[in-house]
Amino acid sequence: MSPDDILKALYDETLVGNGARVLELTHVGLDAGMSPETMLFDALIPSLEEVGARFERGDFFVPEMLIAGKAMSGALDVLRPLLADTGVETVGTFLMGTVKGDVHDIGKNLVNIMLEGAGFHVIDLGVQVAPEKFVAAIEEHKPDVVGFSAFLTTTMPMFKANINALEKAGLRDKVIVMVGGAPVTQEYADAVGADGYASDASAAVKRAKELIRKRRVAAV
């Protein structure tokens, strides 16, 4: 296979969620001397962006997004250490967790996959994350964005509790706060004082990039 054939196959097989073939092609590409950046930026990321676009059009649904994301994450496991060695810069660091009282993580995990696919360094704190755990993780990792996820209307008030904890720790102005989850709306995000909200994984990636870009421009 030529490098172009490998890139096209990587794109196509990621799109349909054929994880075994994506992993195989990743190794084929590396054995052929292709750079990890080329495979990531010319095939894998564009494919996941297409998955997001199809989801927004209603051509793809959550299961298709999940299997495409899983297929790509297998390739990322191989490429990530190689990319680190070459010093490829990440878009930013995104700290993510499902709030205290809530154990739902499918949506959060899907957002994580899409963020990683878009070039973010993702730190996932898991589920049932208490405000003090978010505070400690922000102090340790110094992320660009922190994401609070909630699936239940009864746990959504934790967004405000978390933001209050960040304010108390003097961290609120140092991090972009994004919120999301099935019952969450833009109005609710505004009411609790979040910087950003996204209704789905694809929108979350776009919004996170936009918010980071704005903050970096403002800082210049």
Coordinates of N, CA and C in Angstrom, one line a residue:
M1 N 0.8 -1.2 0.0 CA 0.0 0.0 0.0 C 0.9 1.2 0.0
S2 N 0.5 2.2 -0.8 CA 1.2 3.5 -0.8 C 0.7 4.3 0.4
P3 N 1.5 5.3 0.8 CA 1.1 6.2 2.0 C -0.3 6.8 1.8
D4 N -0.6 7.2 0.5 CA -2.0 7.7 0.3 C -3.1 6.7 0.5
D5 N -2.8 5.4 0.1 CA -3.7 4.3 0.3 C -3.9 4.1 1.8
I6 N -2.9 4.1 2.5 CA -3.0 3.9 4.0 C -3.8 5.0 4.6
L7 N -3.6 6.2 4.2 CA -4.3 7.3 4.8 C -5.8 7.2 4.5
K8 N -6.1 6.9 3.2 CA -7.5 6.7 2.8 C -8.2 5.6 3.6
A9 N -7.5 4.5 3.7 CA -8.0 3.3 4.4 C -8.2 3.7 5.9
L10 N -7.3 4.4 6.5 CA -7.4 4.8 7.9 C -8.7 5.7 8.1
Y11 N -8.8 6.6 7.2 CA -10.0 7.5 7.2 C -11.3 6.7 7.1
D12 N -11.4 5.8 6.1 CA -12.6 5.0 5.8 C -12.9 4.1 7.0
E13 N -11.9 3.4 7.5 CA -12.2 2.4 8.5 C -12.5 3.0 9.9
T14 N -11.9 4.2 10.1 CA -12.3 4.9 11.3 C -13.7 5.3 11.3
L15 N -14.1 5.8 10.1 CA -15.5 6.3 9.9 C -16.5 5.2 10.2
V16 N -16.2 4.0 9.8 CA -17.2 2.9 10.0 C -16.9 2.1 11.3
G17 N -15.9 2.6 12.1 CA -15.7 2.0 13.4 C -15.0 0.6 13.4
N18 N -14.2 0.3 12.4 CA -13.5 -1.0 12.3 C -12.2 -0.9 13.1
G19 N -12.3 -1.0 14.4 CA -11.1 -0.8 15.3 C -9.9 -1.7 14.9
A20 N -10.2 -3.0 14.6 CA -9.1 -3.9 14.4 C -8.3 -3.5 13.1
R21 N -9.1 -3.1 12.1 CA -8.4 -2.7 10.8 C -7.7 -1.4 11.0
V22 N -8.2 -0.4 11.8 CA -7.6 0.8 12.1 C -6.2 0.6 12.8
L23 N -6.3 -0.3 13.8 CA -5.0 -0.6 14.5 C -4.0 -1.2 13.6
E24 N -4.5 -2.1 12.7 CA -3.6 -2.8 11.8 C -2.9 -1.8 10.8
L25 N -3.8 -0.9 10.3 CA -3.3 0.1 9.3 C -2.3 1.1 10.0
T26 N -2.5 1.4 11.3 CA -1.6 2.2 12.0 C -0.2 1.6 12.0
H27 N -0.2 0.3 12.3 CA 1.1 -0.4 12.3 C 1.7 -0.5 10.9
V28 N 0.9 -0.7 10.0 CA 1.3 -0.7 8.6 C 2.0 0.6 8.2
G29 N 1.3 1.7 8.6 CA 1.8 3.0 8.3 C 3.2 3.3 8.9
L30 N 3.3 2.9 10.2 CA 4.5 3.1 10.9 C 5.6 2.3 10.3
D31 N 5.3 1.1 10.0 CA 6.3 0.2 9.4 C 6.8 0.7 8.0
A32 N 5.9 1.4 7.3 CA 6.2 2.0 6.0 C 7.0 3.3 6.2
G33 N 7.2 3.7 7.4 CA 8.0 5.0 7.7 C 7.2 6.2 7.7
M34 N 5.8 6.1 7.8 CA 5.0 7.3 7.9 C 5.0 7.9 9.3
S35 N 4.9 9.2 9.4 CA 5.0 9.8 10.7 C 3.7 9.7 11.4
P36 N 3.7 9.6 12.7 CA 2.5 9.6 13.5 C 1.6 10.8 13.3
E37 N 2.3 12.0 13.1 CA 1.5 13.2 12.8 C 0.7 13.1 11.6
T38 N 1.3 12.6 10.5 CA 0.6 12.5 9.2 C -0.6 11.6 9.4
M39 N -0.5 10.5 10.0 CA -1.7 9.6 10.2 C -2.7 10.3 11.0
L40 N -2.3 11.0 12.1 CA -3.3 11.7 13.0 C -4.0 12.8 12.3
F41 N -3.2 13.7 11.7 CA -3.8 15.0 11.2 C -4.3 14.8 9.7
D42 N -3.9 13.8 9.0 CA -4.4 13.7 7.6 C -5.4 12.6 7.4
A43 N -5.6 11.8 8.5 CA -6.6 10.7 8.3 C -7.5 10.6 9.5
L44 N -6.9 10.4 10.7 CA -7.8 10.0 11.9 C -8.6 11.2 12.3
I45 N -8.0 12.4 12.5 CA -8.8 13.6 13.0 C -9.8 14.0 11.9
P46 N -9.5 14.1 10.6 CA -10.5 14.4 9.6 C -11.7 13.4 9.6
S47 N -11.4 12.1 9.8 CA -12.4 11.1 9.9 C -13.4 11.3 11.1
L48 N -12.8 11.6 12.2 CA -13.6 11.9 13.4 C -14.4 13.2 13.2
E49 N -13.8 14.1 12.5 CA -14.6 15.4 12.3 C -15.8 15.1 11.4
E50 N -15.6 14.2 10.4 CA -16.7 13.8 9.5 C -17.8 13.1 10.3
V51 N -17.3 12.2 11.3 CA -18.3 11.5 12.1 C -19.1 12.6 12.9
G52 N -18.5 13.6 13.4 CA -19.2 14.7 14.1 C -20.2 15.4 13.2
A53 N -19.7 15.7 12.0 CA -20.6 16.4 11.0 C -21.8 15.6 10.7
R54 N -21.6 14.2 10.5 CA -22.7 13.4 10.2 C -23.7 13.3 11.4
F55 N -23.2 13.3 12.6 CA -24.0 13.3 13.8 C -24.9 14.6 13.8
E56 N -24.3 15.7 13.5 CA -25.0 17.0 13.5 C -26.1 17.0 12.4
R57 N -25.8 16.3 11.3 CA -26.8 16.3 10.2 C -27.9 15.2 10.5
G58 N -27.7 14.4 11.5 CA -28.7 13.3 11.8 C -28.4 12.1 11.0
D59 N -27.3 12.0 10.3 CA -27.0 10.8 9.6 C -26.3 9.7 10.5
F60 N -25.7 10.1 11.5 CA -25.1 9.3 12.5 C -25.7 9.5 13.9
F61 N -25.7 8.5 14.7 CA -26.3 8.6 16.1 C -25.2 8.2 17.1
V62 N -25.5 8.3 18.4 CA -24.5 8.0 19.4 C -23.8 6.7 19.2
P63 N -24.4 5.6 18.9 CA -23.7 4.3 18.7 C -22.6 4.4 17.6
E64 N -22.9 5.1 16.5 CA -21.9 5.2 15.4 C -20.7 6.1 15.9
M65 N -21.0 7.1 16.7 CA -20.0 8.0 17.2 C -19.1 7.2 18.2
L66 N -19.7 6.4 19.0 CA -18.9 5.6 20.0 C -18.0 4.6 19.3
I67 N -18.5 3.9 18.3 CA -17.6 2.9 17.7 C -16.5 3.5 16.9
A68 N -16.8 4.7 16.2 CA -15.8 5.4 15.5 C -14.7 5.9 16.5
G69 N -15.2 6.5 17.6 CA -14.3 7.0 18.6 C -13.4 5.9 19.2
K70 N -14.0 4.7 19.4 CA -13.3 3.6 20.0 C -12.2 3.1 19.0
A71 N -12.6 3.1 17.7 CA -11.7 2.6 16.7 C -10.5 3.6 16.6
M72 N -10.7 4.9 16.8 CA -9.6 5.8 16.7 C -8.8 5.8 18.0
S73 N -9.4 5.5 19.2 CA -8.7 5.5 20.4 C -7.6 4.4 20.4
G74 N -7.9 3.3 19.7 CA -6.9 2.2 19.6 C -5.7 2.7 18.9
A75 N -5.9 3.4 17.8 CA -4.8 4.0 17.1 C -4.0 5.0 17.9
L76 N -4.8 5.8 18.7 CA -4.2 6.8 19.5 C -3.3 6.2 20.6
D77 N -3.7 5.0 21.1 CA -2.9 4.4 22.1 C -1.5 4.1 21.6
V78 N -1.4 3.7 20.3 CA -0.1 3.4 19.6 C 0.6 4.7 19.3
L79 N -0.1 5.7 18.8 CA 0.5 6.9 18.3 C 0.9 7.9 19.4
R80 N 0.2 7.9 20.6 CA 0.3 8.9 21.6 C 1.8 9.0 22.1
P81 N 2.4 7.9 22.5 CA 3.8 8.0 22.9 C 4.8 8.5 21.9
L82 N 4.5 8.1 20.6 CA 5.3 8.6 19.5 C 5.2 10.1 19.3
L83 N 3.9 10.5 19.4 CA 3.7 12.0 19.2 C 4.3 12.8 20.3
A84 N 4.3 12.2 21.5 CA 5.0 12.9 22.7 C 6.5 13.0 22.4
D85 N 7.1 12.0 21.8 CA 8.5 12.0 21.5 C 8.9 13.1 20.5
T86 N 7.9 13.3 19.5 CA 8.2 14.3 18.5 C 7.8 15.7 18.9
G87 N 7.3 15.8 20.1 CA 7.0 17.2 20.6 C 5.8 17.8 20.0
V88 N 4.8 17.0 19.5 CA 3.7 17.6 18.9 C 2.8 18.3 19.9
E89 N 2.5 19.6 19.7 CA 1.8 20.4 20.7 C 0.3 20.0 20.7
T90 N -0.2 19.9 21.9 CA -1.7 19.6 22.0 C -2.4 20.9 21.9
V91 N -3.7 20.8 21.5 CA -4.6 22.0 21.4 C -4.7 22.6 22.8
G92 N -4.8 21.8 23.8 CA -5.0 22.3 25.2 C -5.2 21.1 26.1
T93 N -5.3 21.4 27.4 CA -5.6 20.3 28.4 C -7.0 20.5 28.9
F94 N -7.7 19.4 28.9 CA -9.2 19.4 29.3 C -9.3 18.4 30.4
L95 N -9.7 18.9 31.6 CA -10.0 18.1 32.7 C -11.5 17.8 32.8
M96 N -11.8 16.5 32.9 CA -13.3 16.2 32.8 C -13.7 15.3 34.0
G97 N -15.0 15.4 34.4 CA -15.5 14.5 35.4 C -17.0 14.6 35.5
T98 N -17.6 13.5 35.9 CA -19.1 13.5 36.2 C -19.2 14.0 37.6
V99 N -20.2 14.9 37.9 CA -20.3 15.5 39.2 C -20.7 14.5 40.3
K100 N -20.4 15.0 41.5 CA -20.8 14.2 42.7 C -22.2 13.8 42.7
G101 N -22.5 12.5 43.1 CA -23.9 12.1 43.1 C -24.4 11.4 41.8
D102 N -23.5 11.5 40.7 CA -23.9 11.0 39.4 C -22.9 10.0 38.9
V103 N -23.4 8.9 38.5 CA -22.5 7.8 38.0 C -22.6 7.6 36.5
H104 N -23.2 8.5 35.8 CA -23.4 8.3 34.3 C -22.1 8.8 33.6
D105 N -21.6 8.0 32.7 CA -20.4 8.4 32.0 C -20.3 8.1 30.5
I106 N -21.4 7.6 29.9 CA -21.3 7.4 28.5 C -21.1 8.7 27.7
G107 N -21.9 9.7 28.0 CA -21.7 11.0 27.3 C -20.4 11.6 27.6
K108 N -19.9 11.5 28.8 CA -18.6 12.1 29.2 C -17.5 11.4 28.4
N109 N -17.6 10.0 28.3 CA -16.6 9.2 27.6 C -16.5 9.6 26.2
L110 N -17.7 9.8 25.6 CA -17.8 10.1 24.2 C -17.1 11.5 23.9
V111 N -17.4 12.4 24.8 CA -16.8 13.8 24.7 C -15.3 13.6 24.8
N112 N -14.8 12.8 25.7 CA -13.4 12.6 25.9 C -12.7 12.1 24.6
I113 N -13.4 11.1 24.0 CA -12.8 10.5 22.8 C -12.7 11.5 21.7
M114 N -13.8 12.3 21.5 CA -13.8 13.4 20.5 C -12.7 14.4 20.8
L115 N -12.6 14.8 22.0 CA -11.5 15.8 22.4 C -10.1 15.3 22.1
E116 N -9.9 14.0 22.5 CA -8.6 13.4 22.2 C -8.3 13.4 20.7
G117 N -9.4 13.0 20.0 CA -9.3 12.9 18.5 C -9.0 14.3 17.9
A118 N -9.4 15.3 18.6 CA -9.2 16.7 18.0 C -7.8 17.3 18.5
G119 N -7.1 16.5 19.3 CA -5.7 17.0 19.7 C -5.6 17.5 21.1
F120 N -6.7 17.3 21.9 CA -6.6 17.7 23.3 C -5.9 16.7 24.2
H121 N -5.3 17.1 25.2 CA -4.8 16.2 26.3 C -5.9 16.1 27.3
V122 N -6.5 14.9 27.5 CA -7.7 14.8 28.3 C -7.3 14.1 29.6
I123 N -7.7 14.7 30.7 CA -7.6 14.0 32.1 C -9.0 13.8 32.6
D124 N -9.3 12.5 32.7 CA -10.7 12.1 33.1 C -10.7 11.7 34.6
L125 N -11.4 12.4 35.4 CA -11.5 12.1 36.8 C -12.5 11.0 37.2
G126 N -13.3 10.6 36.1 CA -14.3 9.6 36.4 C -15.6 10.1 36.8
V127 N -16.4 9.3 37.6 CA -17.7 9.7 38.0 C -17.7 10.0 39.5
Q128 N -18.8 10.6 40.0 CA -19.0 11.0 41.4 C -17.8 11.8 41.9
V129 N -17.4 12.8 41.1 CA -16.3 13.7 41.5 C -16.7 14.8 42.4
A130 N -16.2 14.9 43.6 CA -16.5 15.9 44.5 C -15.8 17.2 44.2
P131 N -16.4 18.4 44.6 CA -15.8 19.7 44.3 C -14.3 19.8 44.7
E132 N -14.0 19.2 45.9 CA -12.6 19.3 46.3 C -11.6 18.5 45.5
K133 N -12.2 17.4 44.8 CA -11.3 16.6 43.9 C -11.0 17.4 42.6
F134 N -12.1 18.1 42.1 CA -11.9 19.0 41.0 C -10.8 20.1 41.3
V135 N -10.9 20.7 42.5 CA -10.0 21.7 42.9 C -8.6 21.2 42.9
A136 N -8.4 20.0 43.6 CA -7.0 19.4 43.7 C -6.5 19.1 42.3
A137 N -7.3 18.6 41.4 CA -6.9 18.2 40.1 C -6.5 19.4 39.2
I138 N -7.2 20.5 39.4 CA -6.9 21.8 38.7 C -5.6 22.3 39.2
E139 N -5.4 22.3 40.5 CA -4.1 22.8 41.0 C -2.9 21.9 40.5
E140 N -3.2 20.6 40.4 CA -2.1 19.7 40.0 C -1.8 19.8 38.5
H141 N -2.9 19.8 37.6 CA -2.7 19.7 36.2 C -2.7 21.0 35.4
K142 N -3.3 22.0 36.1 CA -3.4 23.3 35.4 C -4.0 23.3 34.0
P143 N -5.2 22.7 33.9 CA -5.8 22.6 32.6 C -6.3 23.9 32.0
D144 N -6.5 23.9 30.7 CA -7.1 25.1 30.1 C -8.6 25.1 30.3
V145 N -9.2 23.9 30.3 CA -10.7 23.8 30.5 C -11.0 22.7 31.5
V146 N -12.0 23.0 32.3 CA -12.6 21.9 33.2 C -14.0 21.7 32.7
G147 N -14.4 20.4 32.6 CA -15.7 20.0 32.2 C -16.5 19.3 33.3
F148 N -17.7 19.8 33.6 CA -18.5 19.2 34.6 C -19.7 18.5 33.8
S149 N -19.9 17.2 34.0 CA -20.9 16.5 33.3 C -22.0 16.0 34.3
A150 N -23.2 16.2 34.0 CA -24.3 15.7 34.8 C -25.4 15.1 33.9
F151 N -26.0 14.0 34.3 CA -27.0 13.3 33.5 C -28.4 13.4 34.2
L152 N -28.4 13.8 35.5 CA -29.6 13.8 36.3 C -29.9 15.3 36.7
T153 N -31.2 15.6 36.6 CA -31.6 17.0 37.1 C -31.2 17.2 38.5
T154 N -31.2 16.1 39.3 CA -30.9 16.2 40.7 C -29.4 16.5 41.0
T155 N -28.6 16.2 40.1 CA -27.1 16.5 40.3 C -26.7 17.8 39.6
M156 N -27.5 18.4 38.8 CA -27.1 19.6 38.1 C -26.7 20.7 39.0
P157 N -27.3 20.8 40.2 CA -26.9 21.9 41.2 C -25.4 21.8 41.6
M158 N -24.8 20.6 41.3 CA -23.4 20.5 41.7 C -22.5 21.4 40.8
F159 N -23.0 21.8 39.6 CA -22.2 22.7 38.8 C -21.9 24.0 39.6
K160 N -23.0 24.5 40.2 CA -22.8 25.7 41.0 C -21.9 25.5 42.2
A161 N -22.1 24.3 42.8 CA -21.2 24.0 44.0 C -19.8 23.9 43.6
N162 N -19.5 23.3 42.4 CA -18.1 23.2 41.9 C -17.5 24.6 41.6
I163 N -18.3 25.4 40.9 CA -17.8 26.7 40.6 C -17.6 27.6 41.8
N164 N -18.4 27.4 42.8 CA -18.2 28.1 44.1 C -16.9 27.6 44.8
A165 N -16.6 26.3 44.7 CA -15.4 25.7 45.2 C -14.2 26.3 44.5
L166 N -14.3 26.5 43.2 CA -13.2 27.1 42.4 C -12.9 28.5 42.8
E167 N -14.0 29.2 43.0 CA -13.9 30.7 43.4 C -13.2 30.8 44.8
K168 N -13.6 29.9 45.7 CA -13.1 29.9 47.1 C -11.6 29.5 47.1
A169 N -11.2 28.7 46.1 CA -9.8 28.3 46.0 C -8.9 29.3 45.2
G170 N -9.6 30.3 44.7 CA -8.9 31.3 43.8 C -8.5 30.8 42.5
L171 N -9.3 29.8 41.9 CA -9.0 29.2 40.7 C -9.9 29.6 39.5
R172 N -11.0 30.2 39.9 CA -12.1 30.4 38.9 C -11.6 31.1 37.6
D173 N -10.8 32.1 37.8 CA -10.3 32.9 36.7 C -9.2 32.3 35.9
K174 N -8.7 31.1 36.4 CA -7.5 30.5 35.8 C -7.9 29.4 34.9
V175 N -9.2 29.1 34.8 CA -9.7 27.9 34.0 C -11.0 28.2 33.3
I176 N -11.2 27.7 32.1 CA -12.5 27.8 31.4 C -13.4 26.7 32.0
V177 N -14.6 27.0 32.3 CA -15.6 26.0 32.8 C -16.6 25.7 31.8
M178 N -16.7 24.4 31.4 CA -17.7 24.0 30.5 C -18.6 23.0 31.2
V179 N -19.9 23.0 30.9 CA -20.9 22.1 31.5 C -21.7 21.4 30.4
G180 N -22.2 20.2 30.7 CA -23.0 19.5 29.7 C -23.6 18.2 30.3
G181 N -24.5 17.6 29.5 CA -25.2 16.4 30.0 C -26.6 16.5 29.5
A182 N -27.3 15.4 29.5 CA -28.6 15.3 28.8 C -29.6 16.4 29.3
P183 N -29.8 16.7 30.6 CA -30.8 17.7 31.0 C -30.3 19.1 30.9
V184 N -29.1 19.3 30.6 CA -28.5 20.7 30.8 C -28.8 21.5 29.5
T185 N -29.1 22.8 29.8 CA -29.4 23.7 28.7 C -28.4 24.9 28.7
Q186 N -28.4 25.7 27.7 CA -27.6 26.9 27.7 C -28.0 27.9 28.8
E187 N -29.3 28.0 29.0 CA -29.9 28.9 30.0 C -29.3 28.5 31.4
Y188 N -29.3 27.1 31.6 CA -28.8 26.7 32.9 C -27.3 26.9 33.1
A189 N -26.6 26.7 32.0 CA -25.2 27.0 32.1 C -24.9 28.4 32.4
D190 N -25.7 29.3 31.7 CA -25.5 30.8 32.0 C -25.9 31.1 33.5
A191 N -26.9 30.5 34.0 CA -27.4 30.7 35.3 C -26.4 30.4 36.4
V192 N -25.6 29.3 36.2 CA -24.6 28.8 37.2 C -23.3 29.5 37.0
G193 N -23.1 30.3 35.9 CA -21.9 31.0 35.7 C -20.8 30.2 34.9
A194 N -21.2 29.2 34.1 CA -20.2 28.5 33.3 C -19.8 29.4 32.1
D195 N -18.6 29.1 31.6 CA -18.2 29.8 30.4 C -18.7 29.2 29.1
G196 N -19.0 27.9 29.1 CA -19.5 27.3 27.9 C -20.3 26.1 28.2
Y197 N -21.2 25.8 27.1 CA -22.1 24.7 27.2 C -22.1 24.0 25.8
A198 N -22.3 22.7 25.8 CA -22.4 22.0 24.5 C -23.4 20.9 24.6
S199 N -24.3 20.8 23.6 CA -25.4 19.8 23.7 C -24.9 18.4 23.3
D200 N -23.8 18.3 22.6 CA -23.3 17.0 22.2 C -21.7 17.0 22.1
A201 N -21.2 15.8 21.9 CA -19.7 15.7 21.9 C -19.0 16.5 20.8
S202 N -19.6 16.5 19.6 CA -19.1 17.3 18.5 C -19.1 18.8 18.8
A203 N -20.2 19.3 19.3 CA -20.3 20.7 19.7 C -19.3 21.1 20.8
A204 N -19.1 20.1 21.7 CA -18.2 20.4 22.9 C -16.8 20.6 22.4
V205 N -16.3 19.9 21.4 CA -15.0 20.1 20.8 C -14.8 21.5 20.2
K206 N -15.8 21.8 19.4 CA -15.8 23.2 18.7 C -15.8 24.3 19.7
R207 N -16.7 24.1 20.8 CA -16.8 25.2 21.8 C -15.5 25.3 22.6
A208 N -15.0 24.2 23.0 CA -13.7 24.2 23.8 C -12.6 24.9 23.0
K209 N -12.5 24.6 21.7 CA -11.4 25.2 20.9 C -11.7 26.7 20.8
E210 N -12.9 27.1 20.6 CA -13.3 28.5 20.5 C -13.0 29.3 21.7
L211 N -13.3 28.7 22.9 CA -13.1 29.4 24.2 C -11.6 29.5 24.5
I212 N -10.8 28.5 24.1 CA -9.4 28.6 24.3 C -8.8 29.6 23.4
R213 N -9.2 29.7 22.2 CA -8.7 30.7 21.3 C -9.0 32.1 21.7
K214 N -10.2 32.3 22.2 CA -10.6 33.6 22.7 C -9.7 34.0 23.9
R215 N -9.5 33.1 24.8 CA -8.8 33.4 26.0 C -7.3 33.7 25.7
R216 N -6.7 33.0 24.7 CA -5.3 33.2 24.3 C -5.2 34.5 23.6
V217 N -6.2 34.9 22.8 CA -6.1 36.2 22.1 C -6.2 37.3 23.2
A218 N -7.1 37.1 24.1 CA -7.3 38.2 25.2 C -6.0 38.3 26.0
A219 N -5.3 37.2 26.2 CA -4.1 37.3 27.0 C -2.9 37.9 26.3
V220 N -3.0 38.1 25.0 CA -1.8 38.6 24.3 C -1.7 40.1 24.5

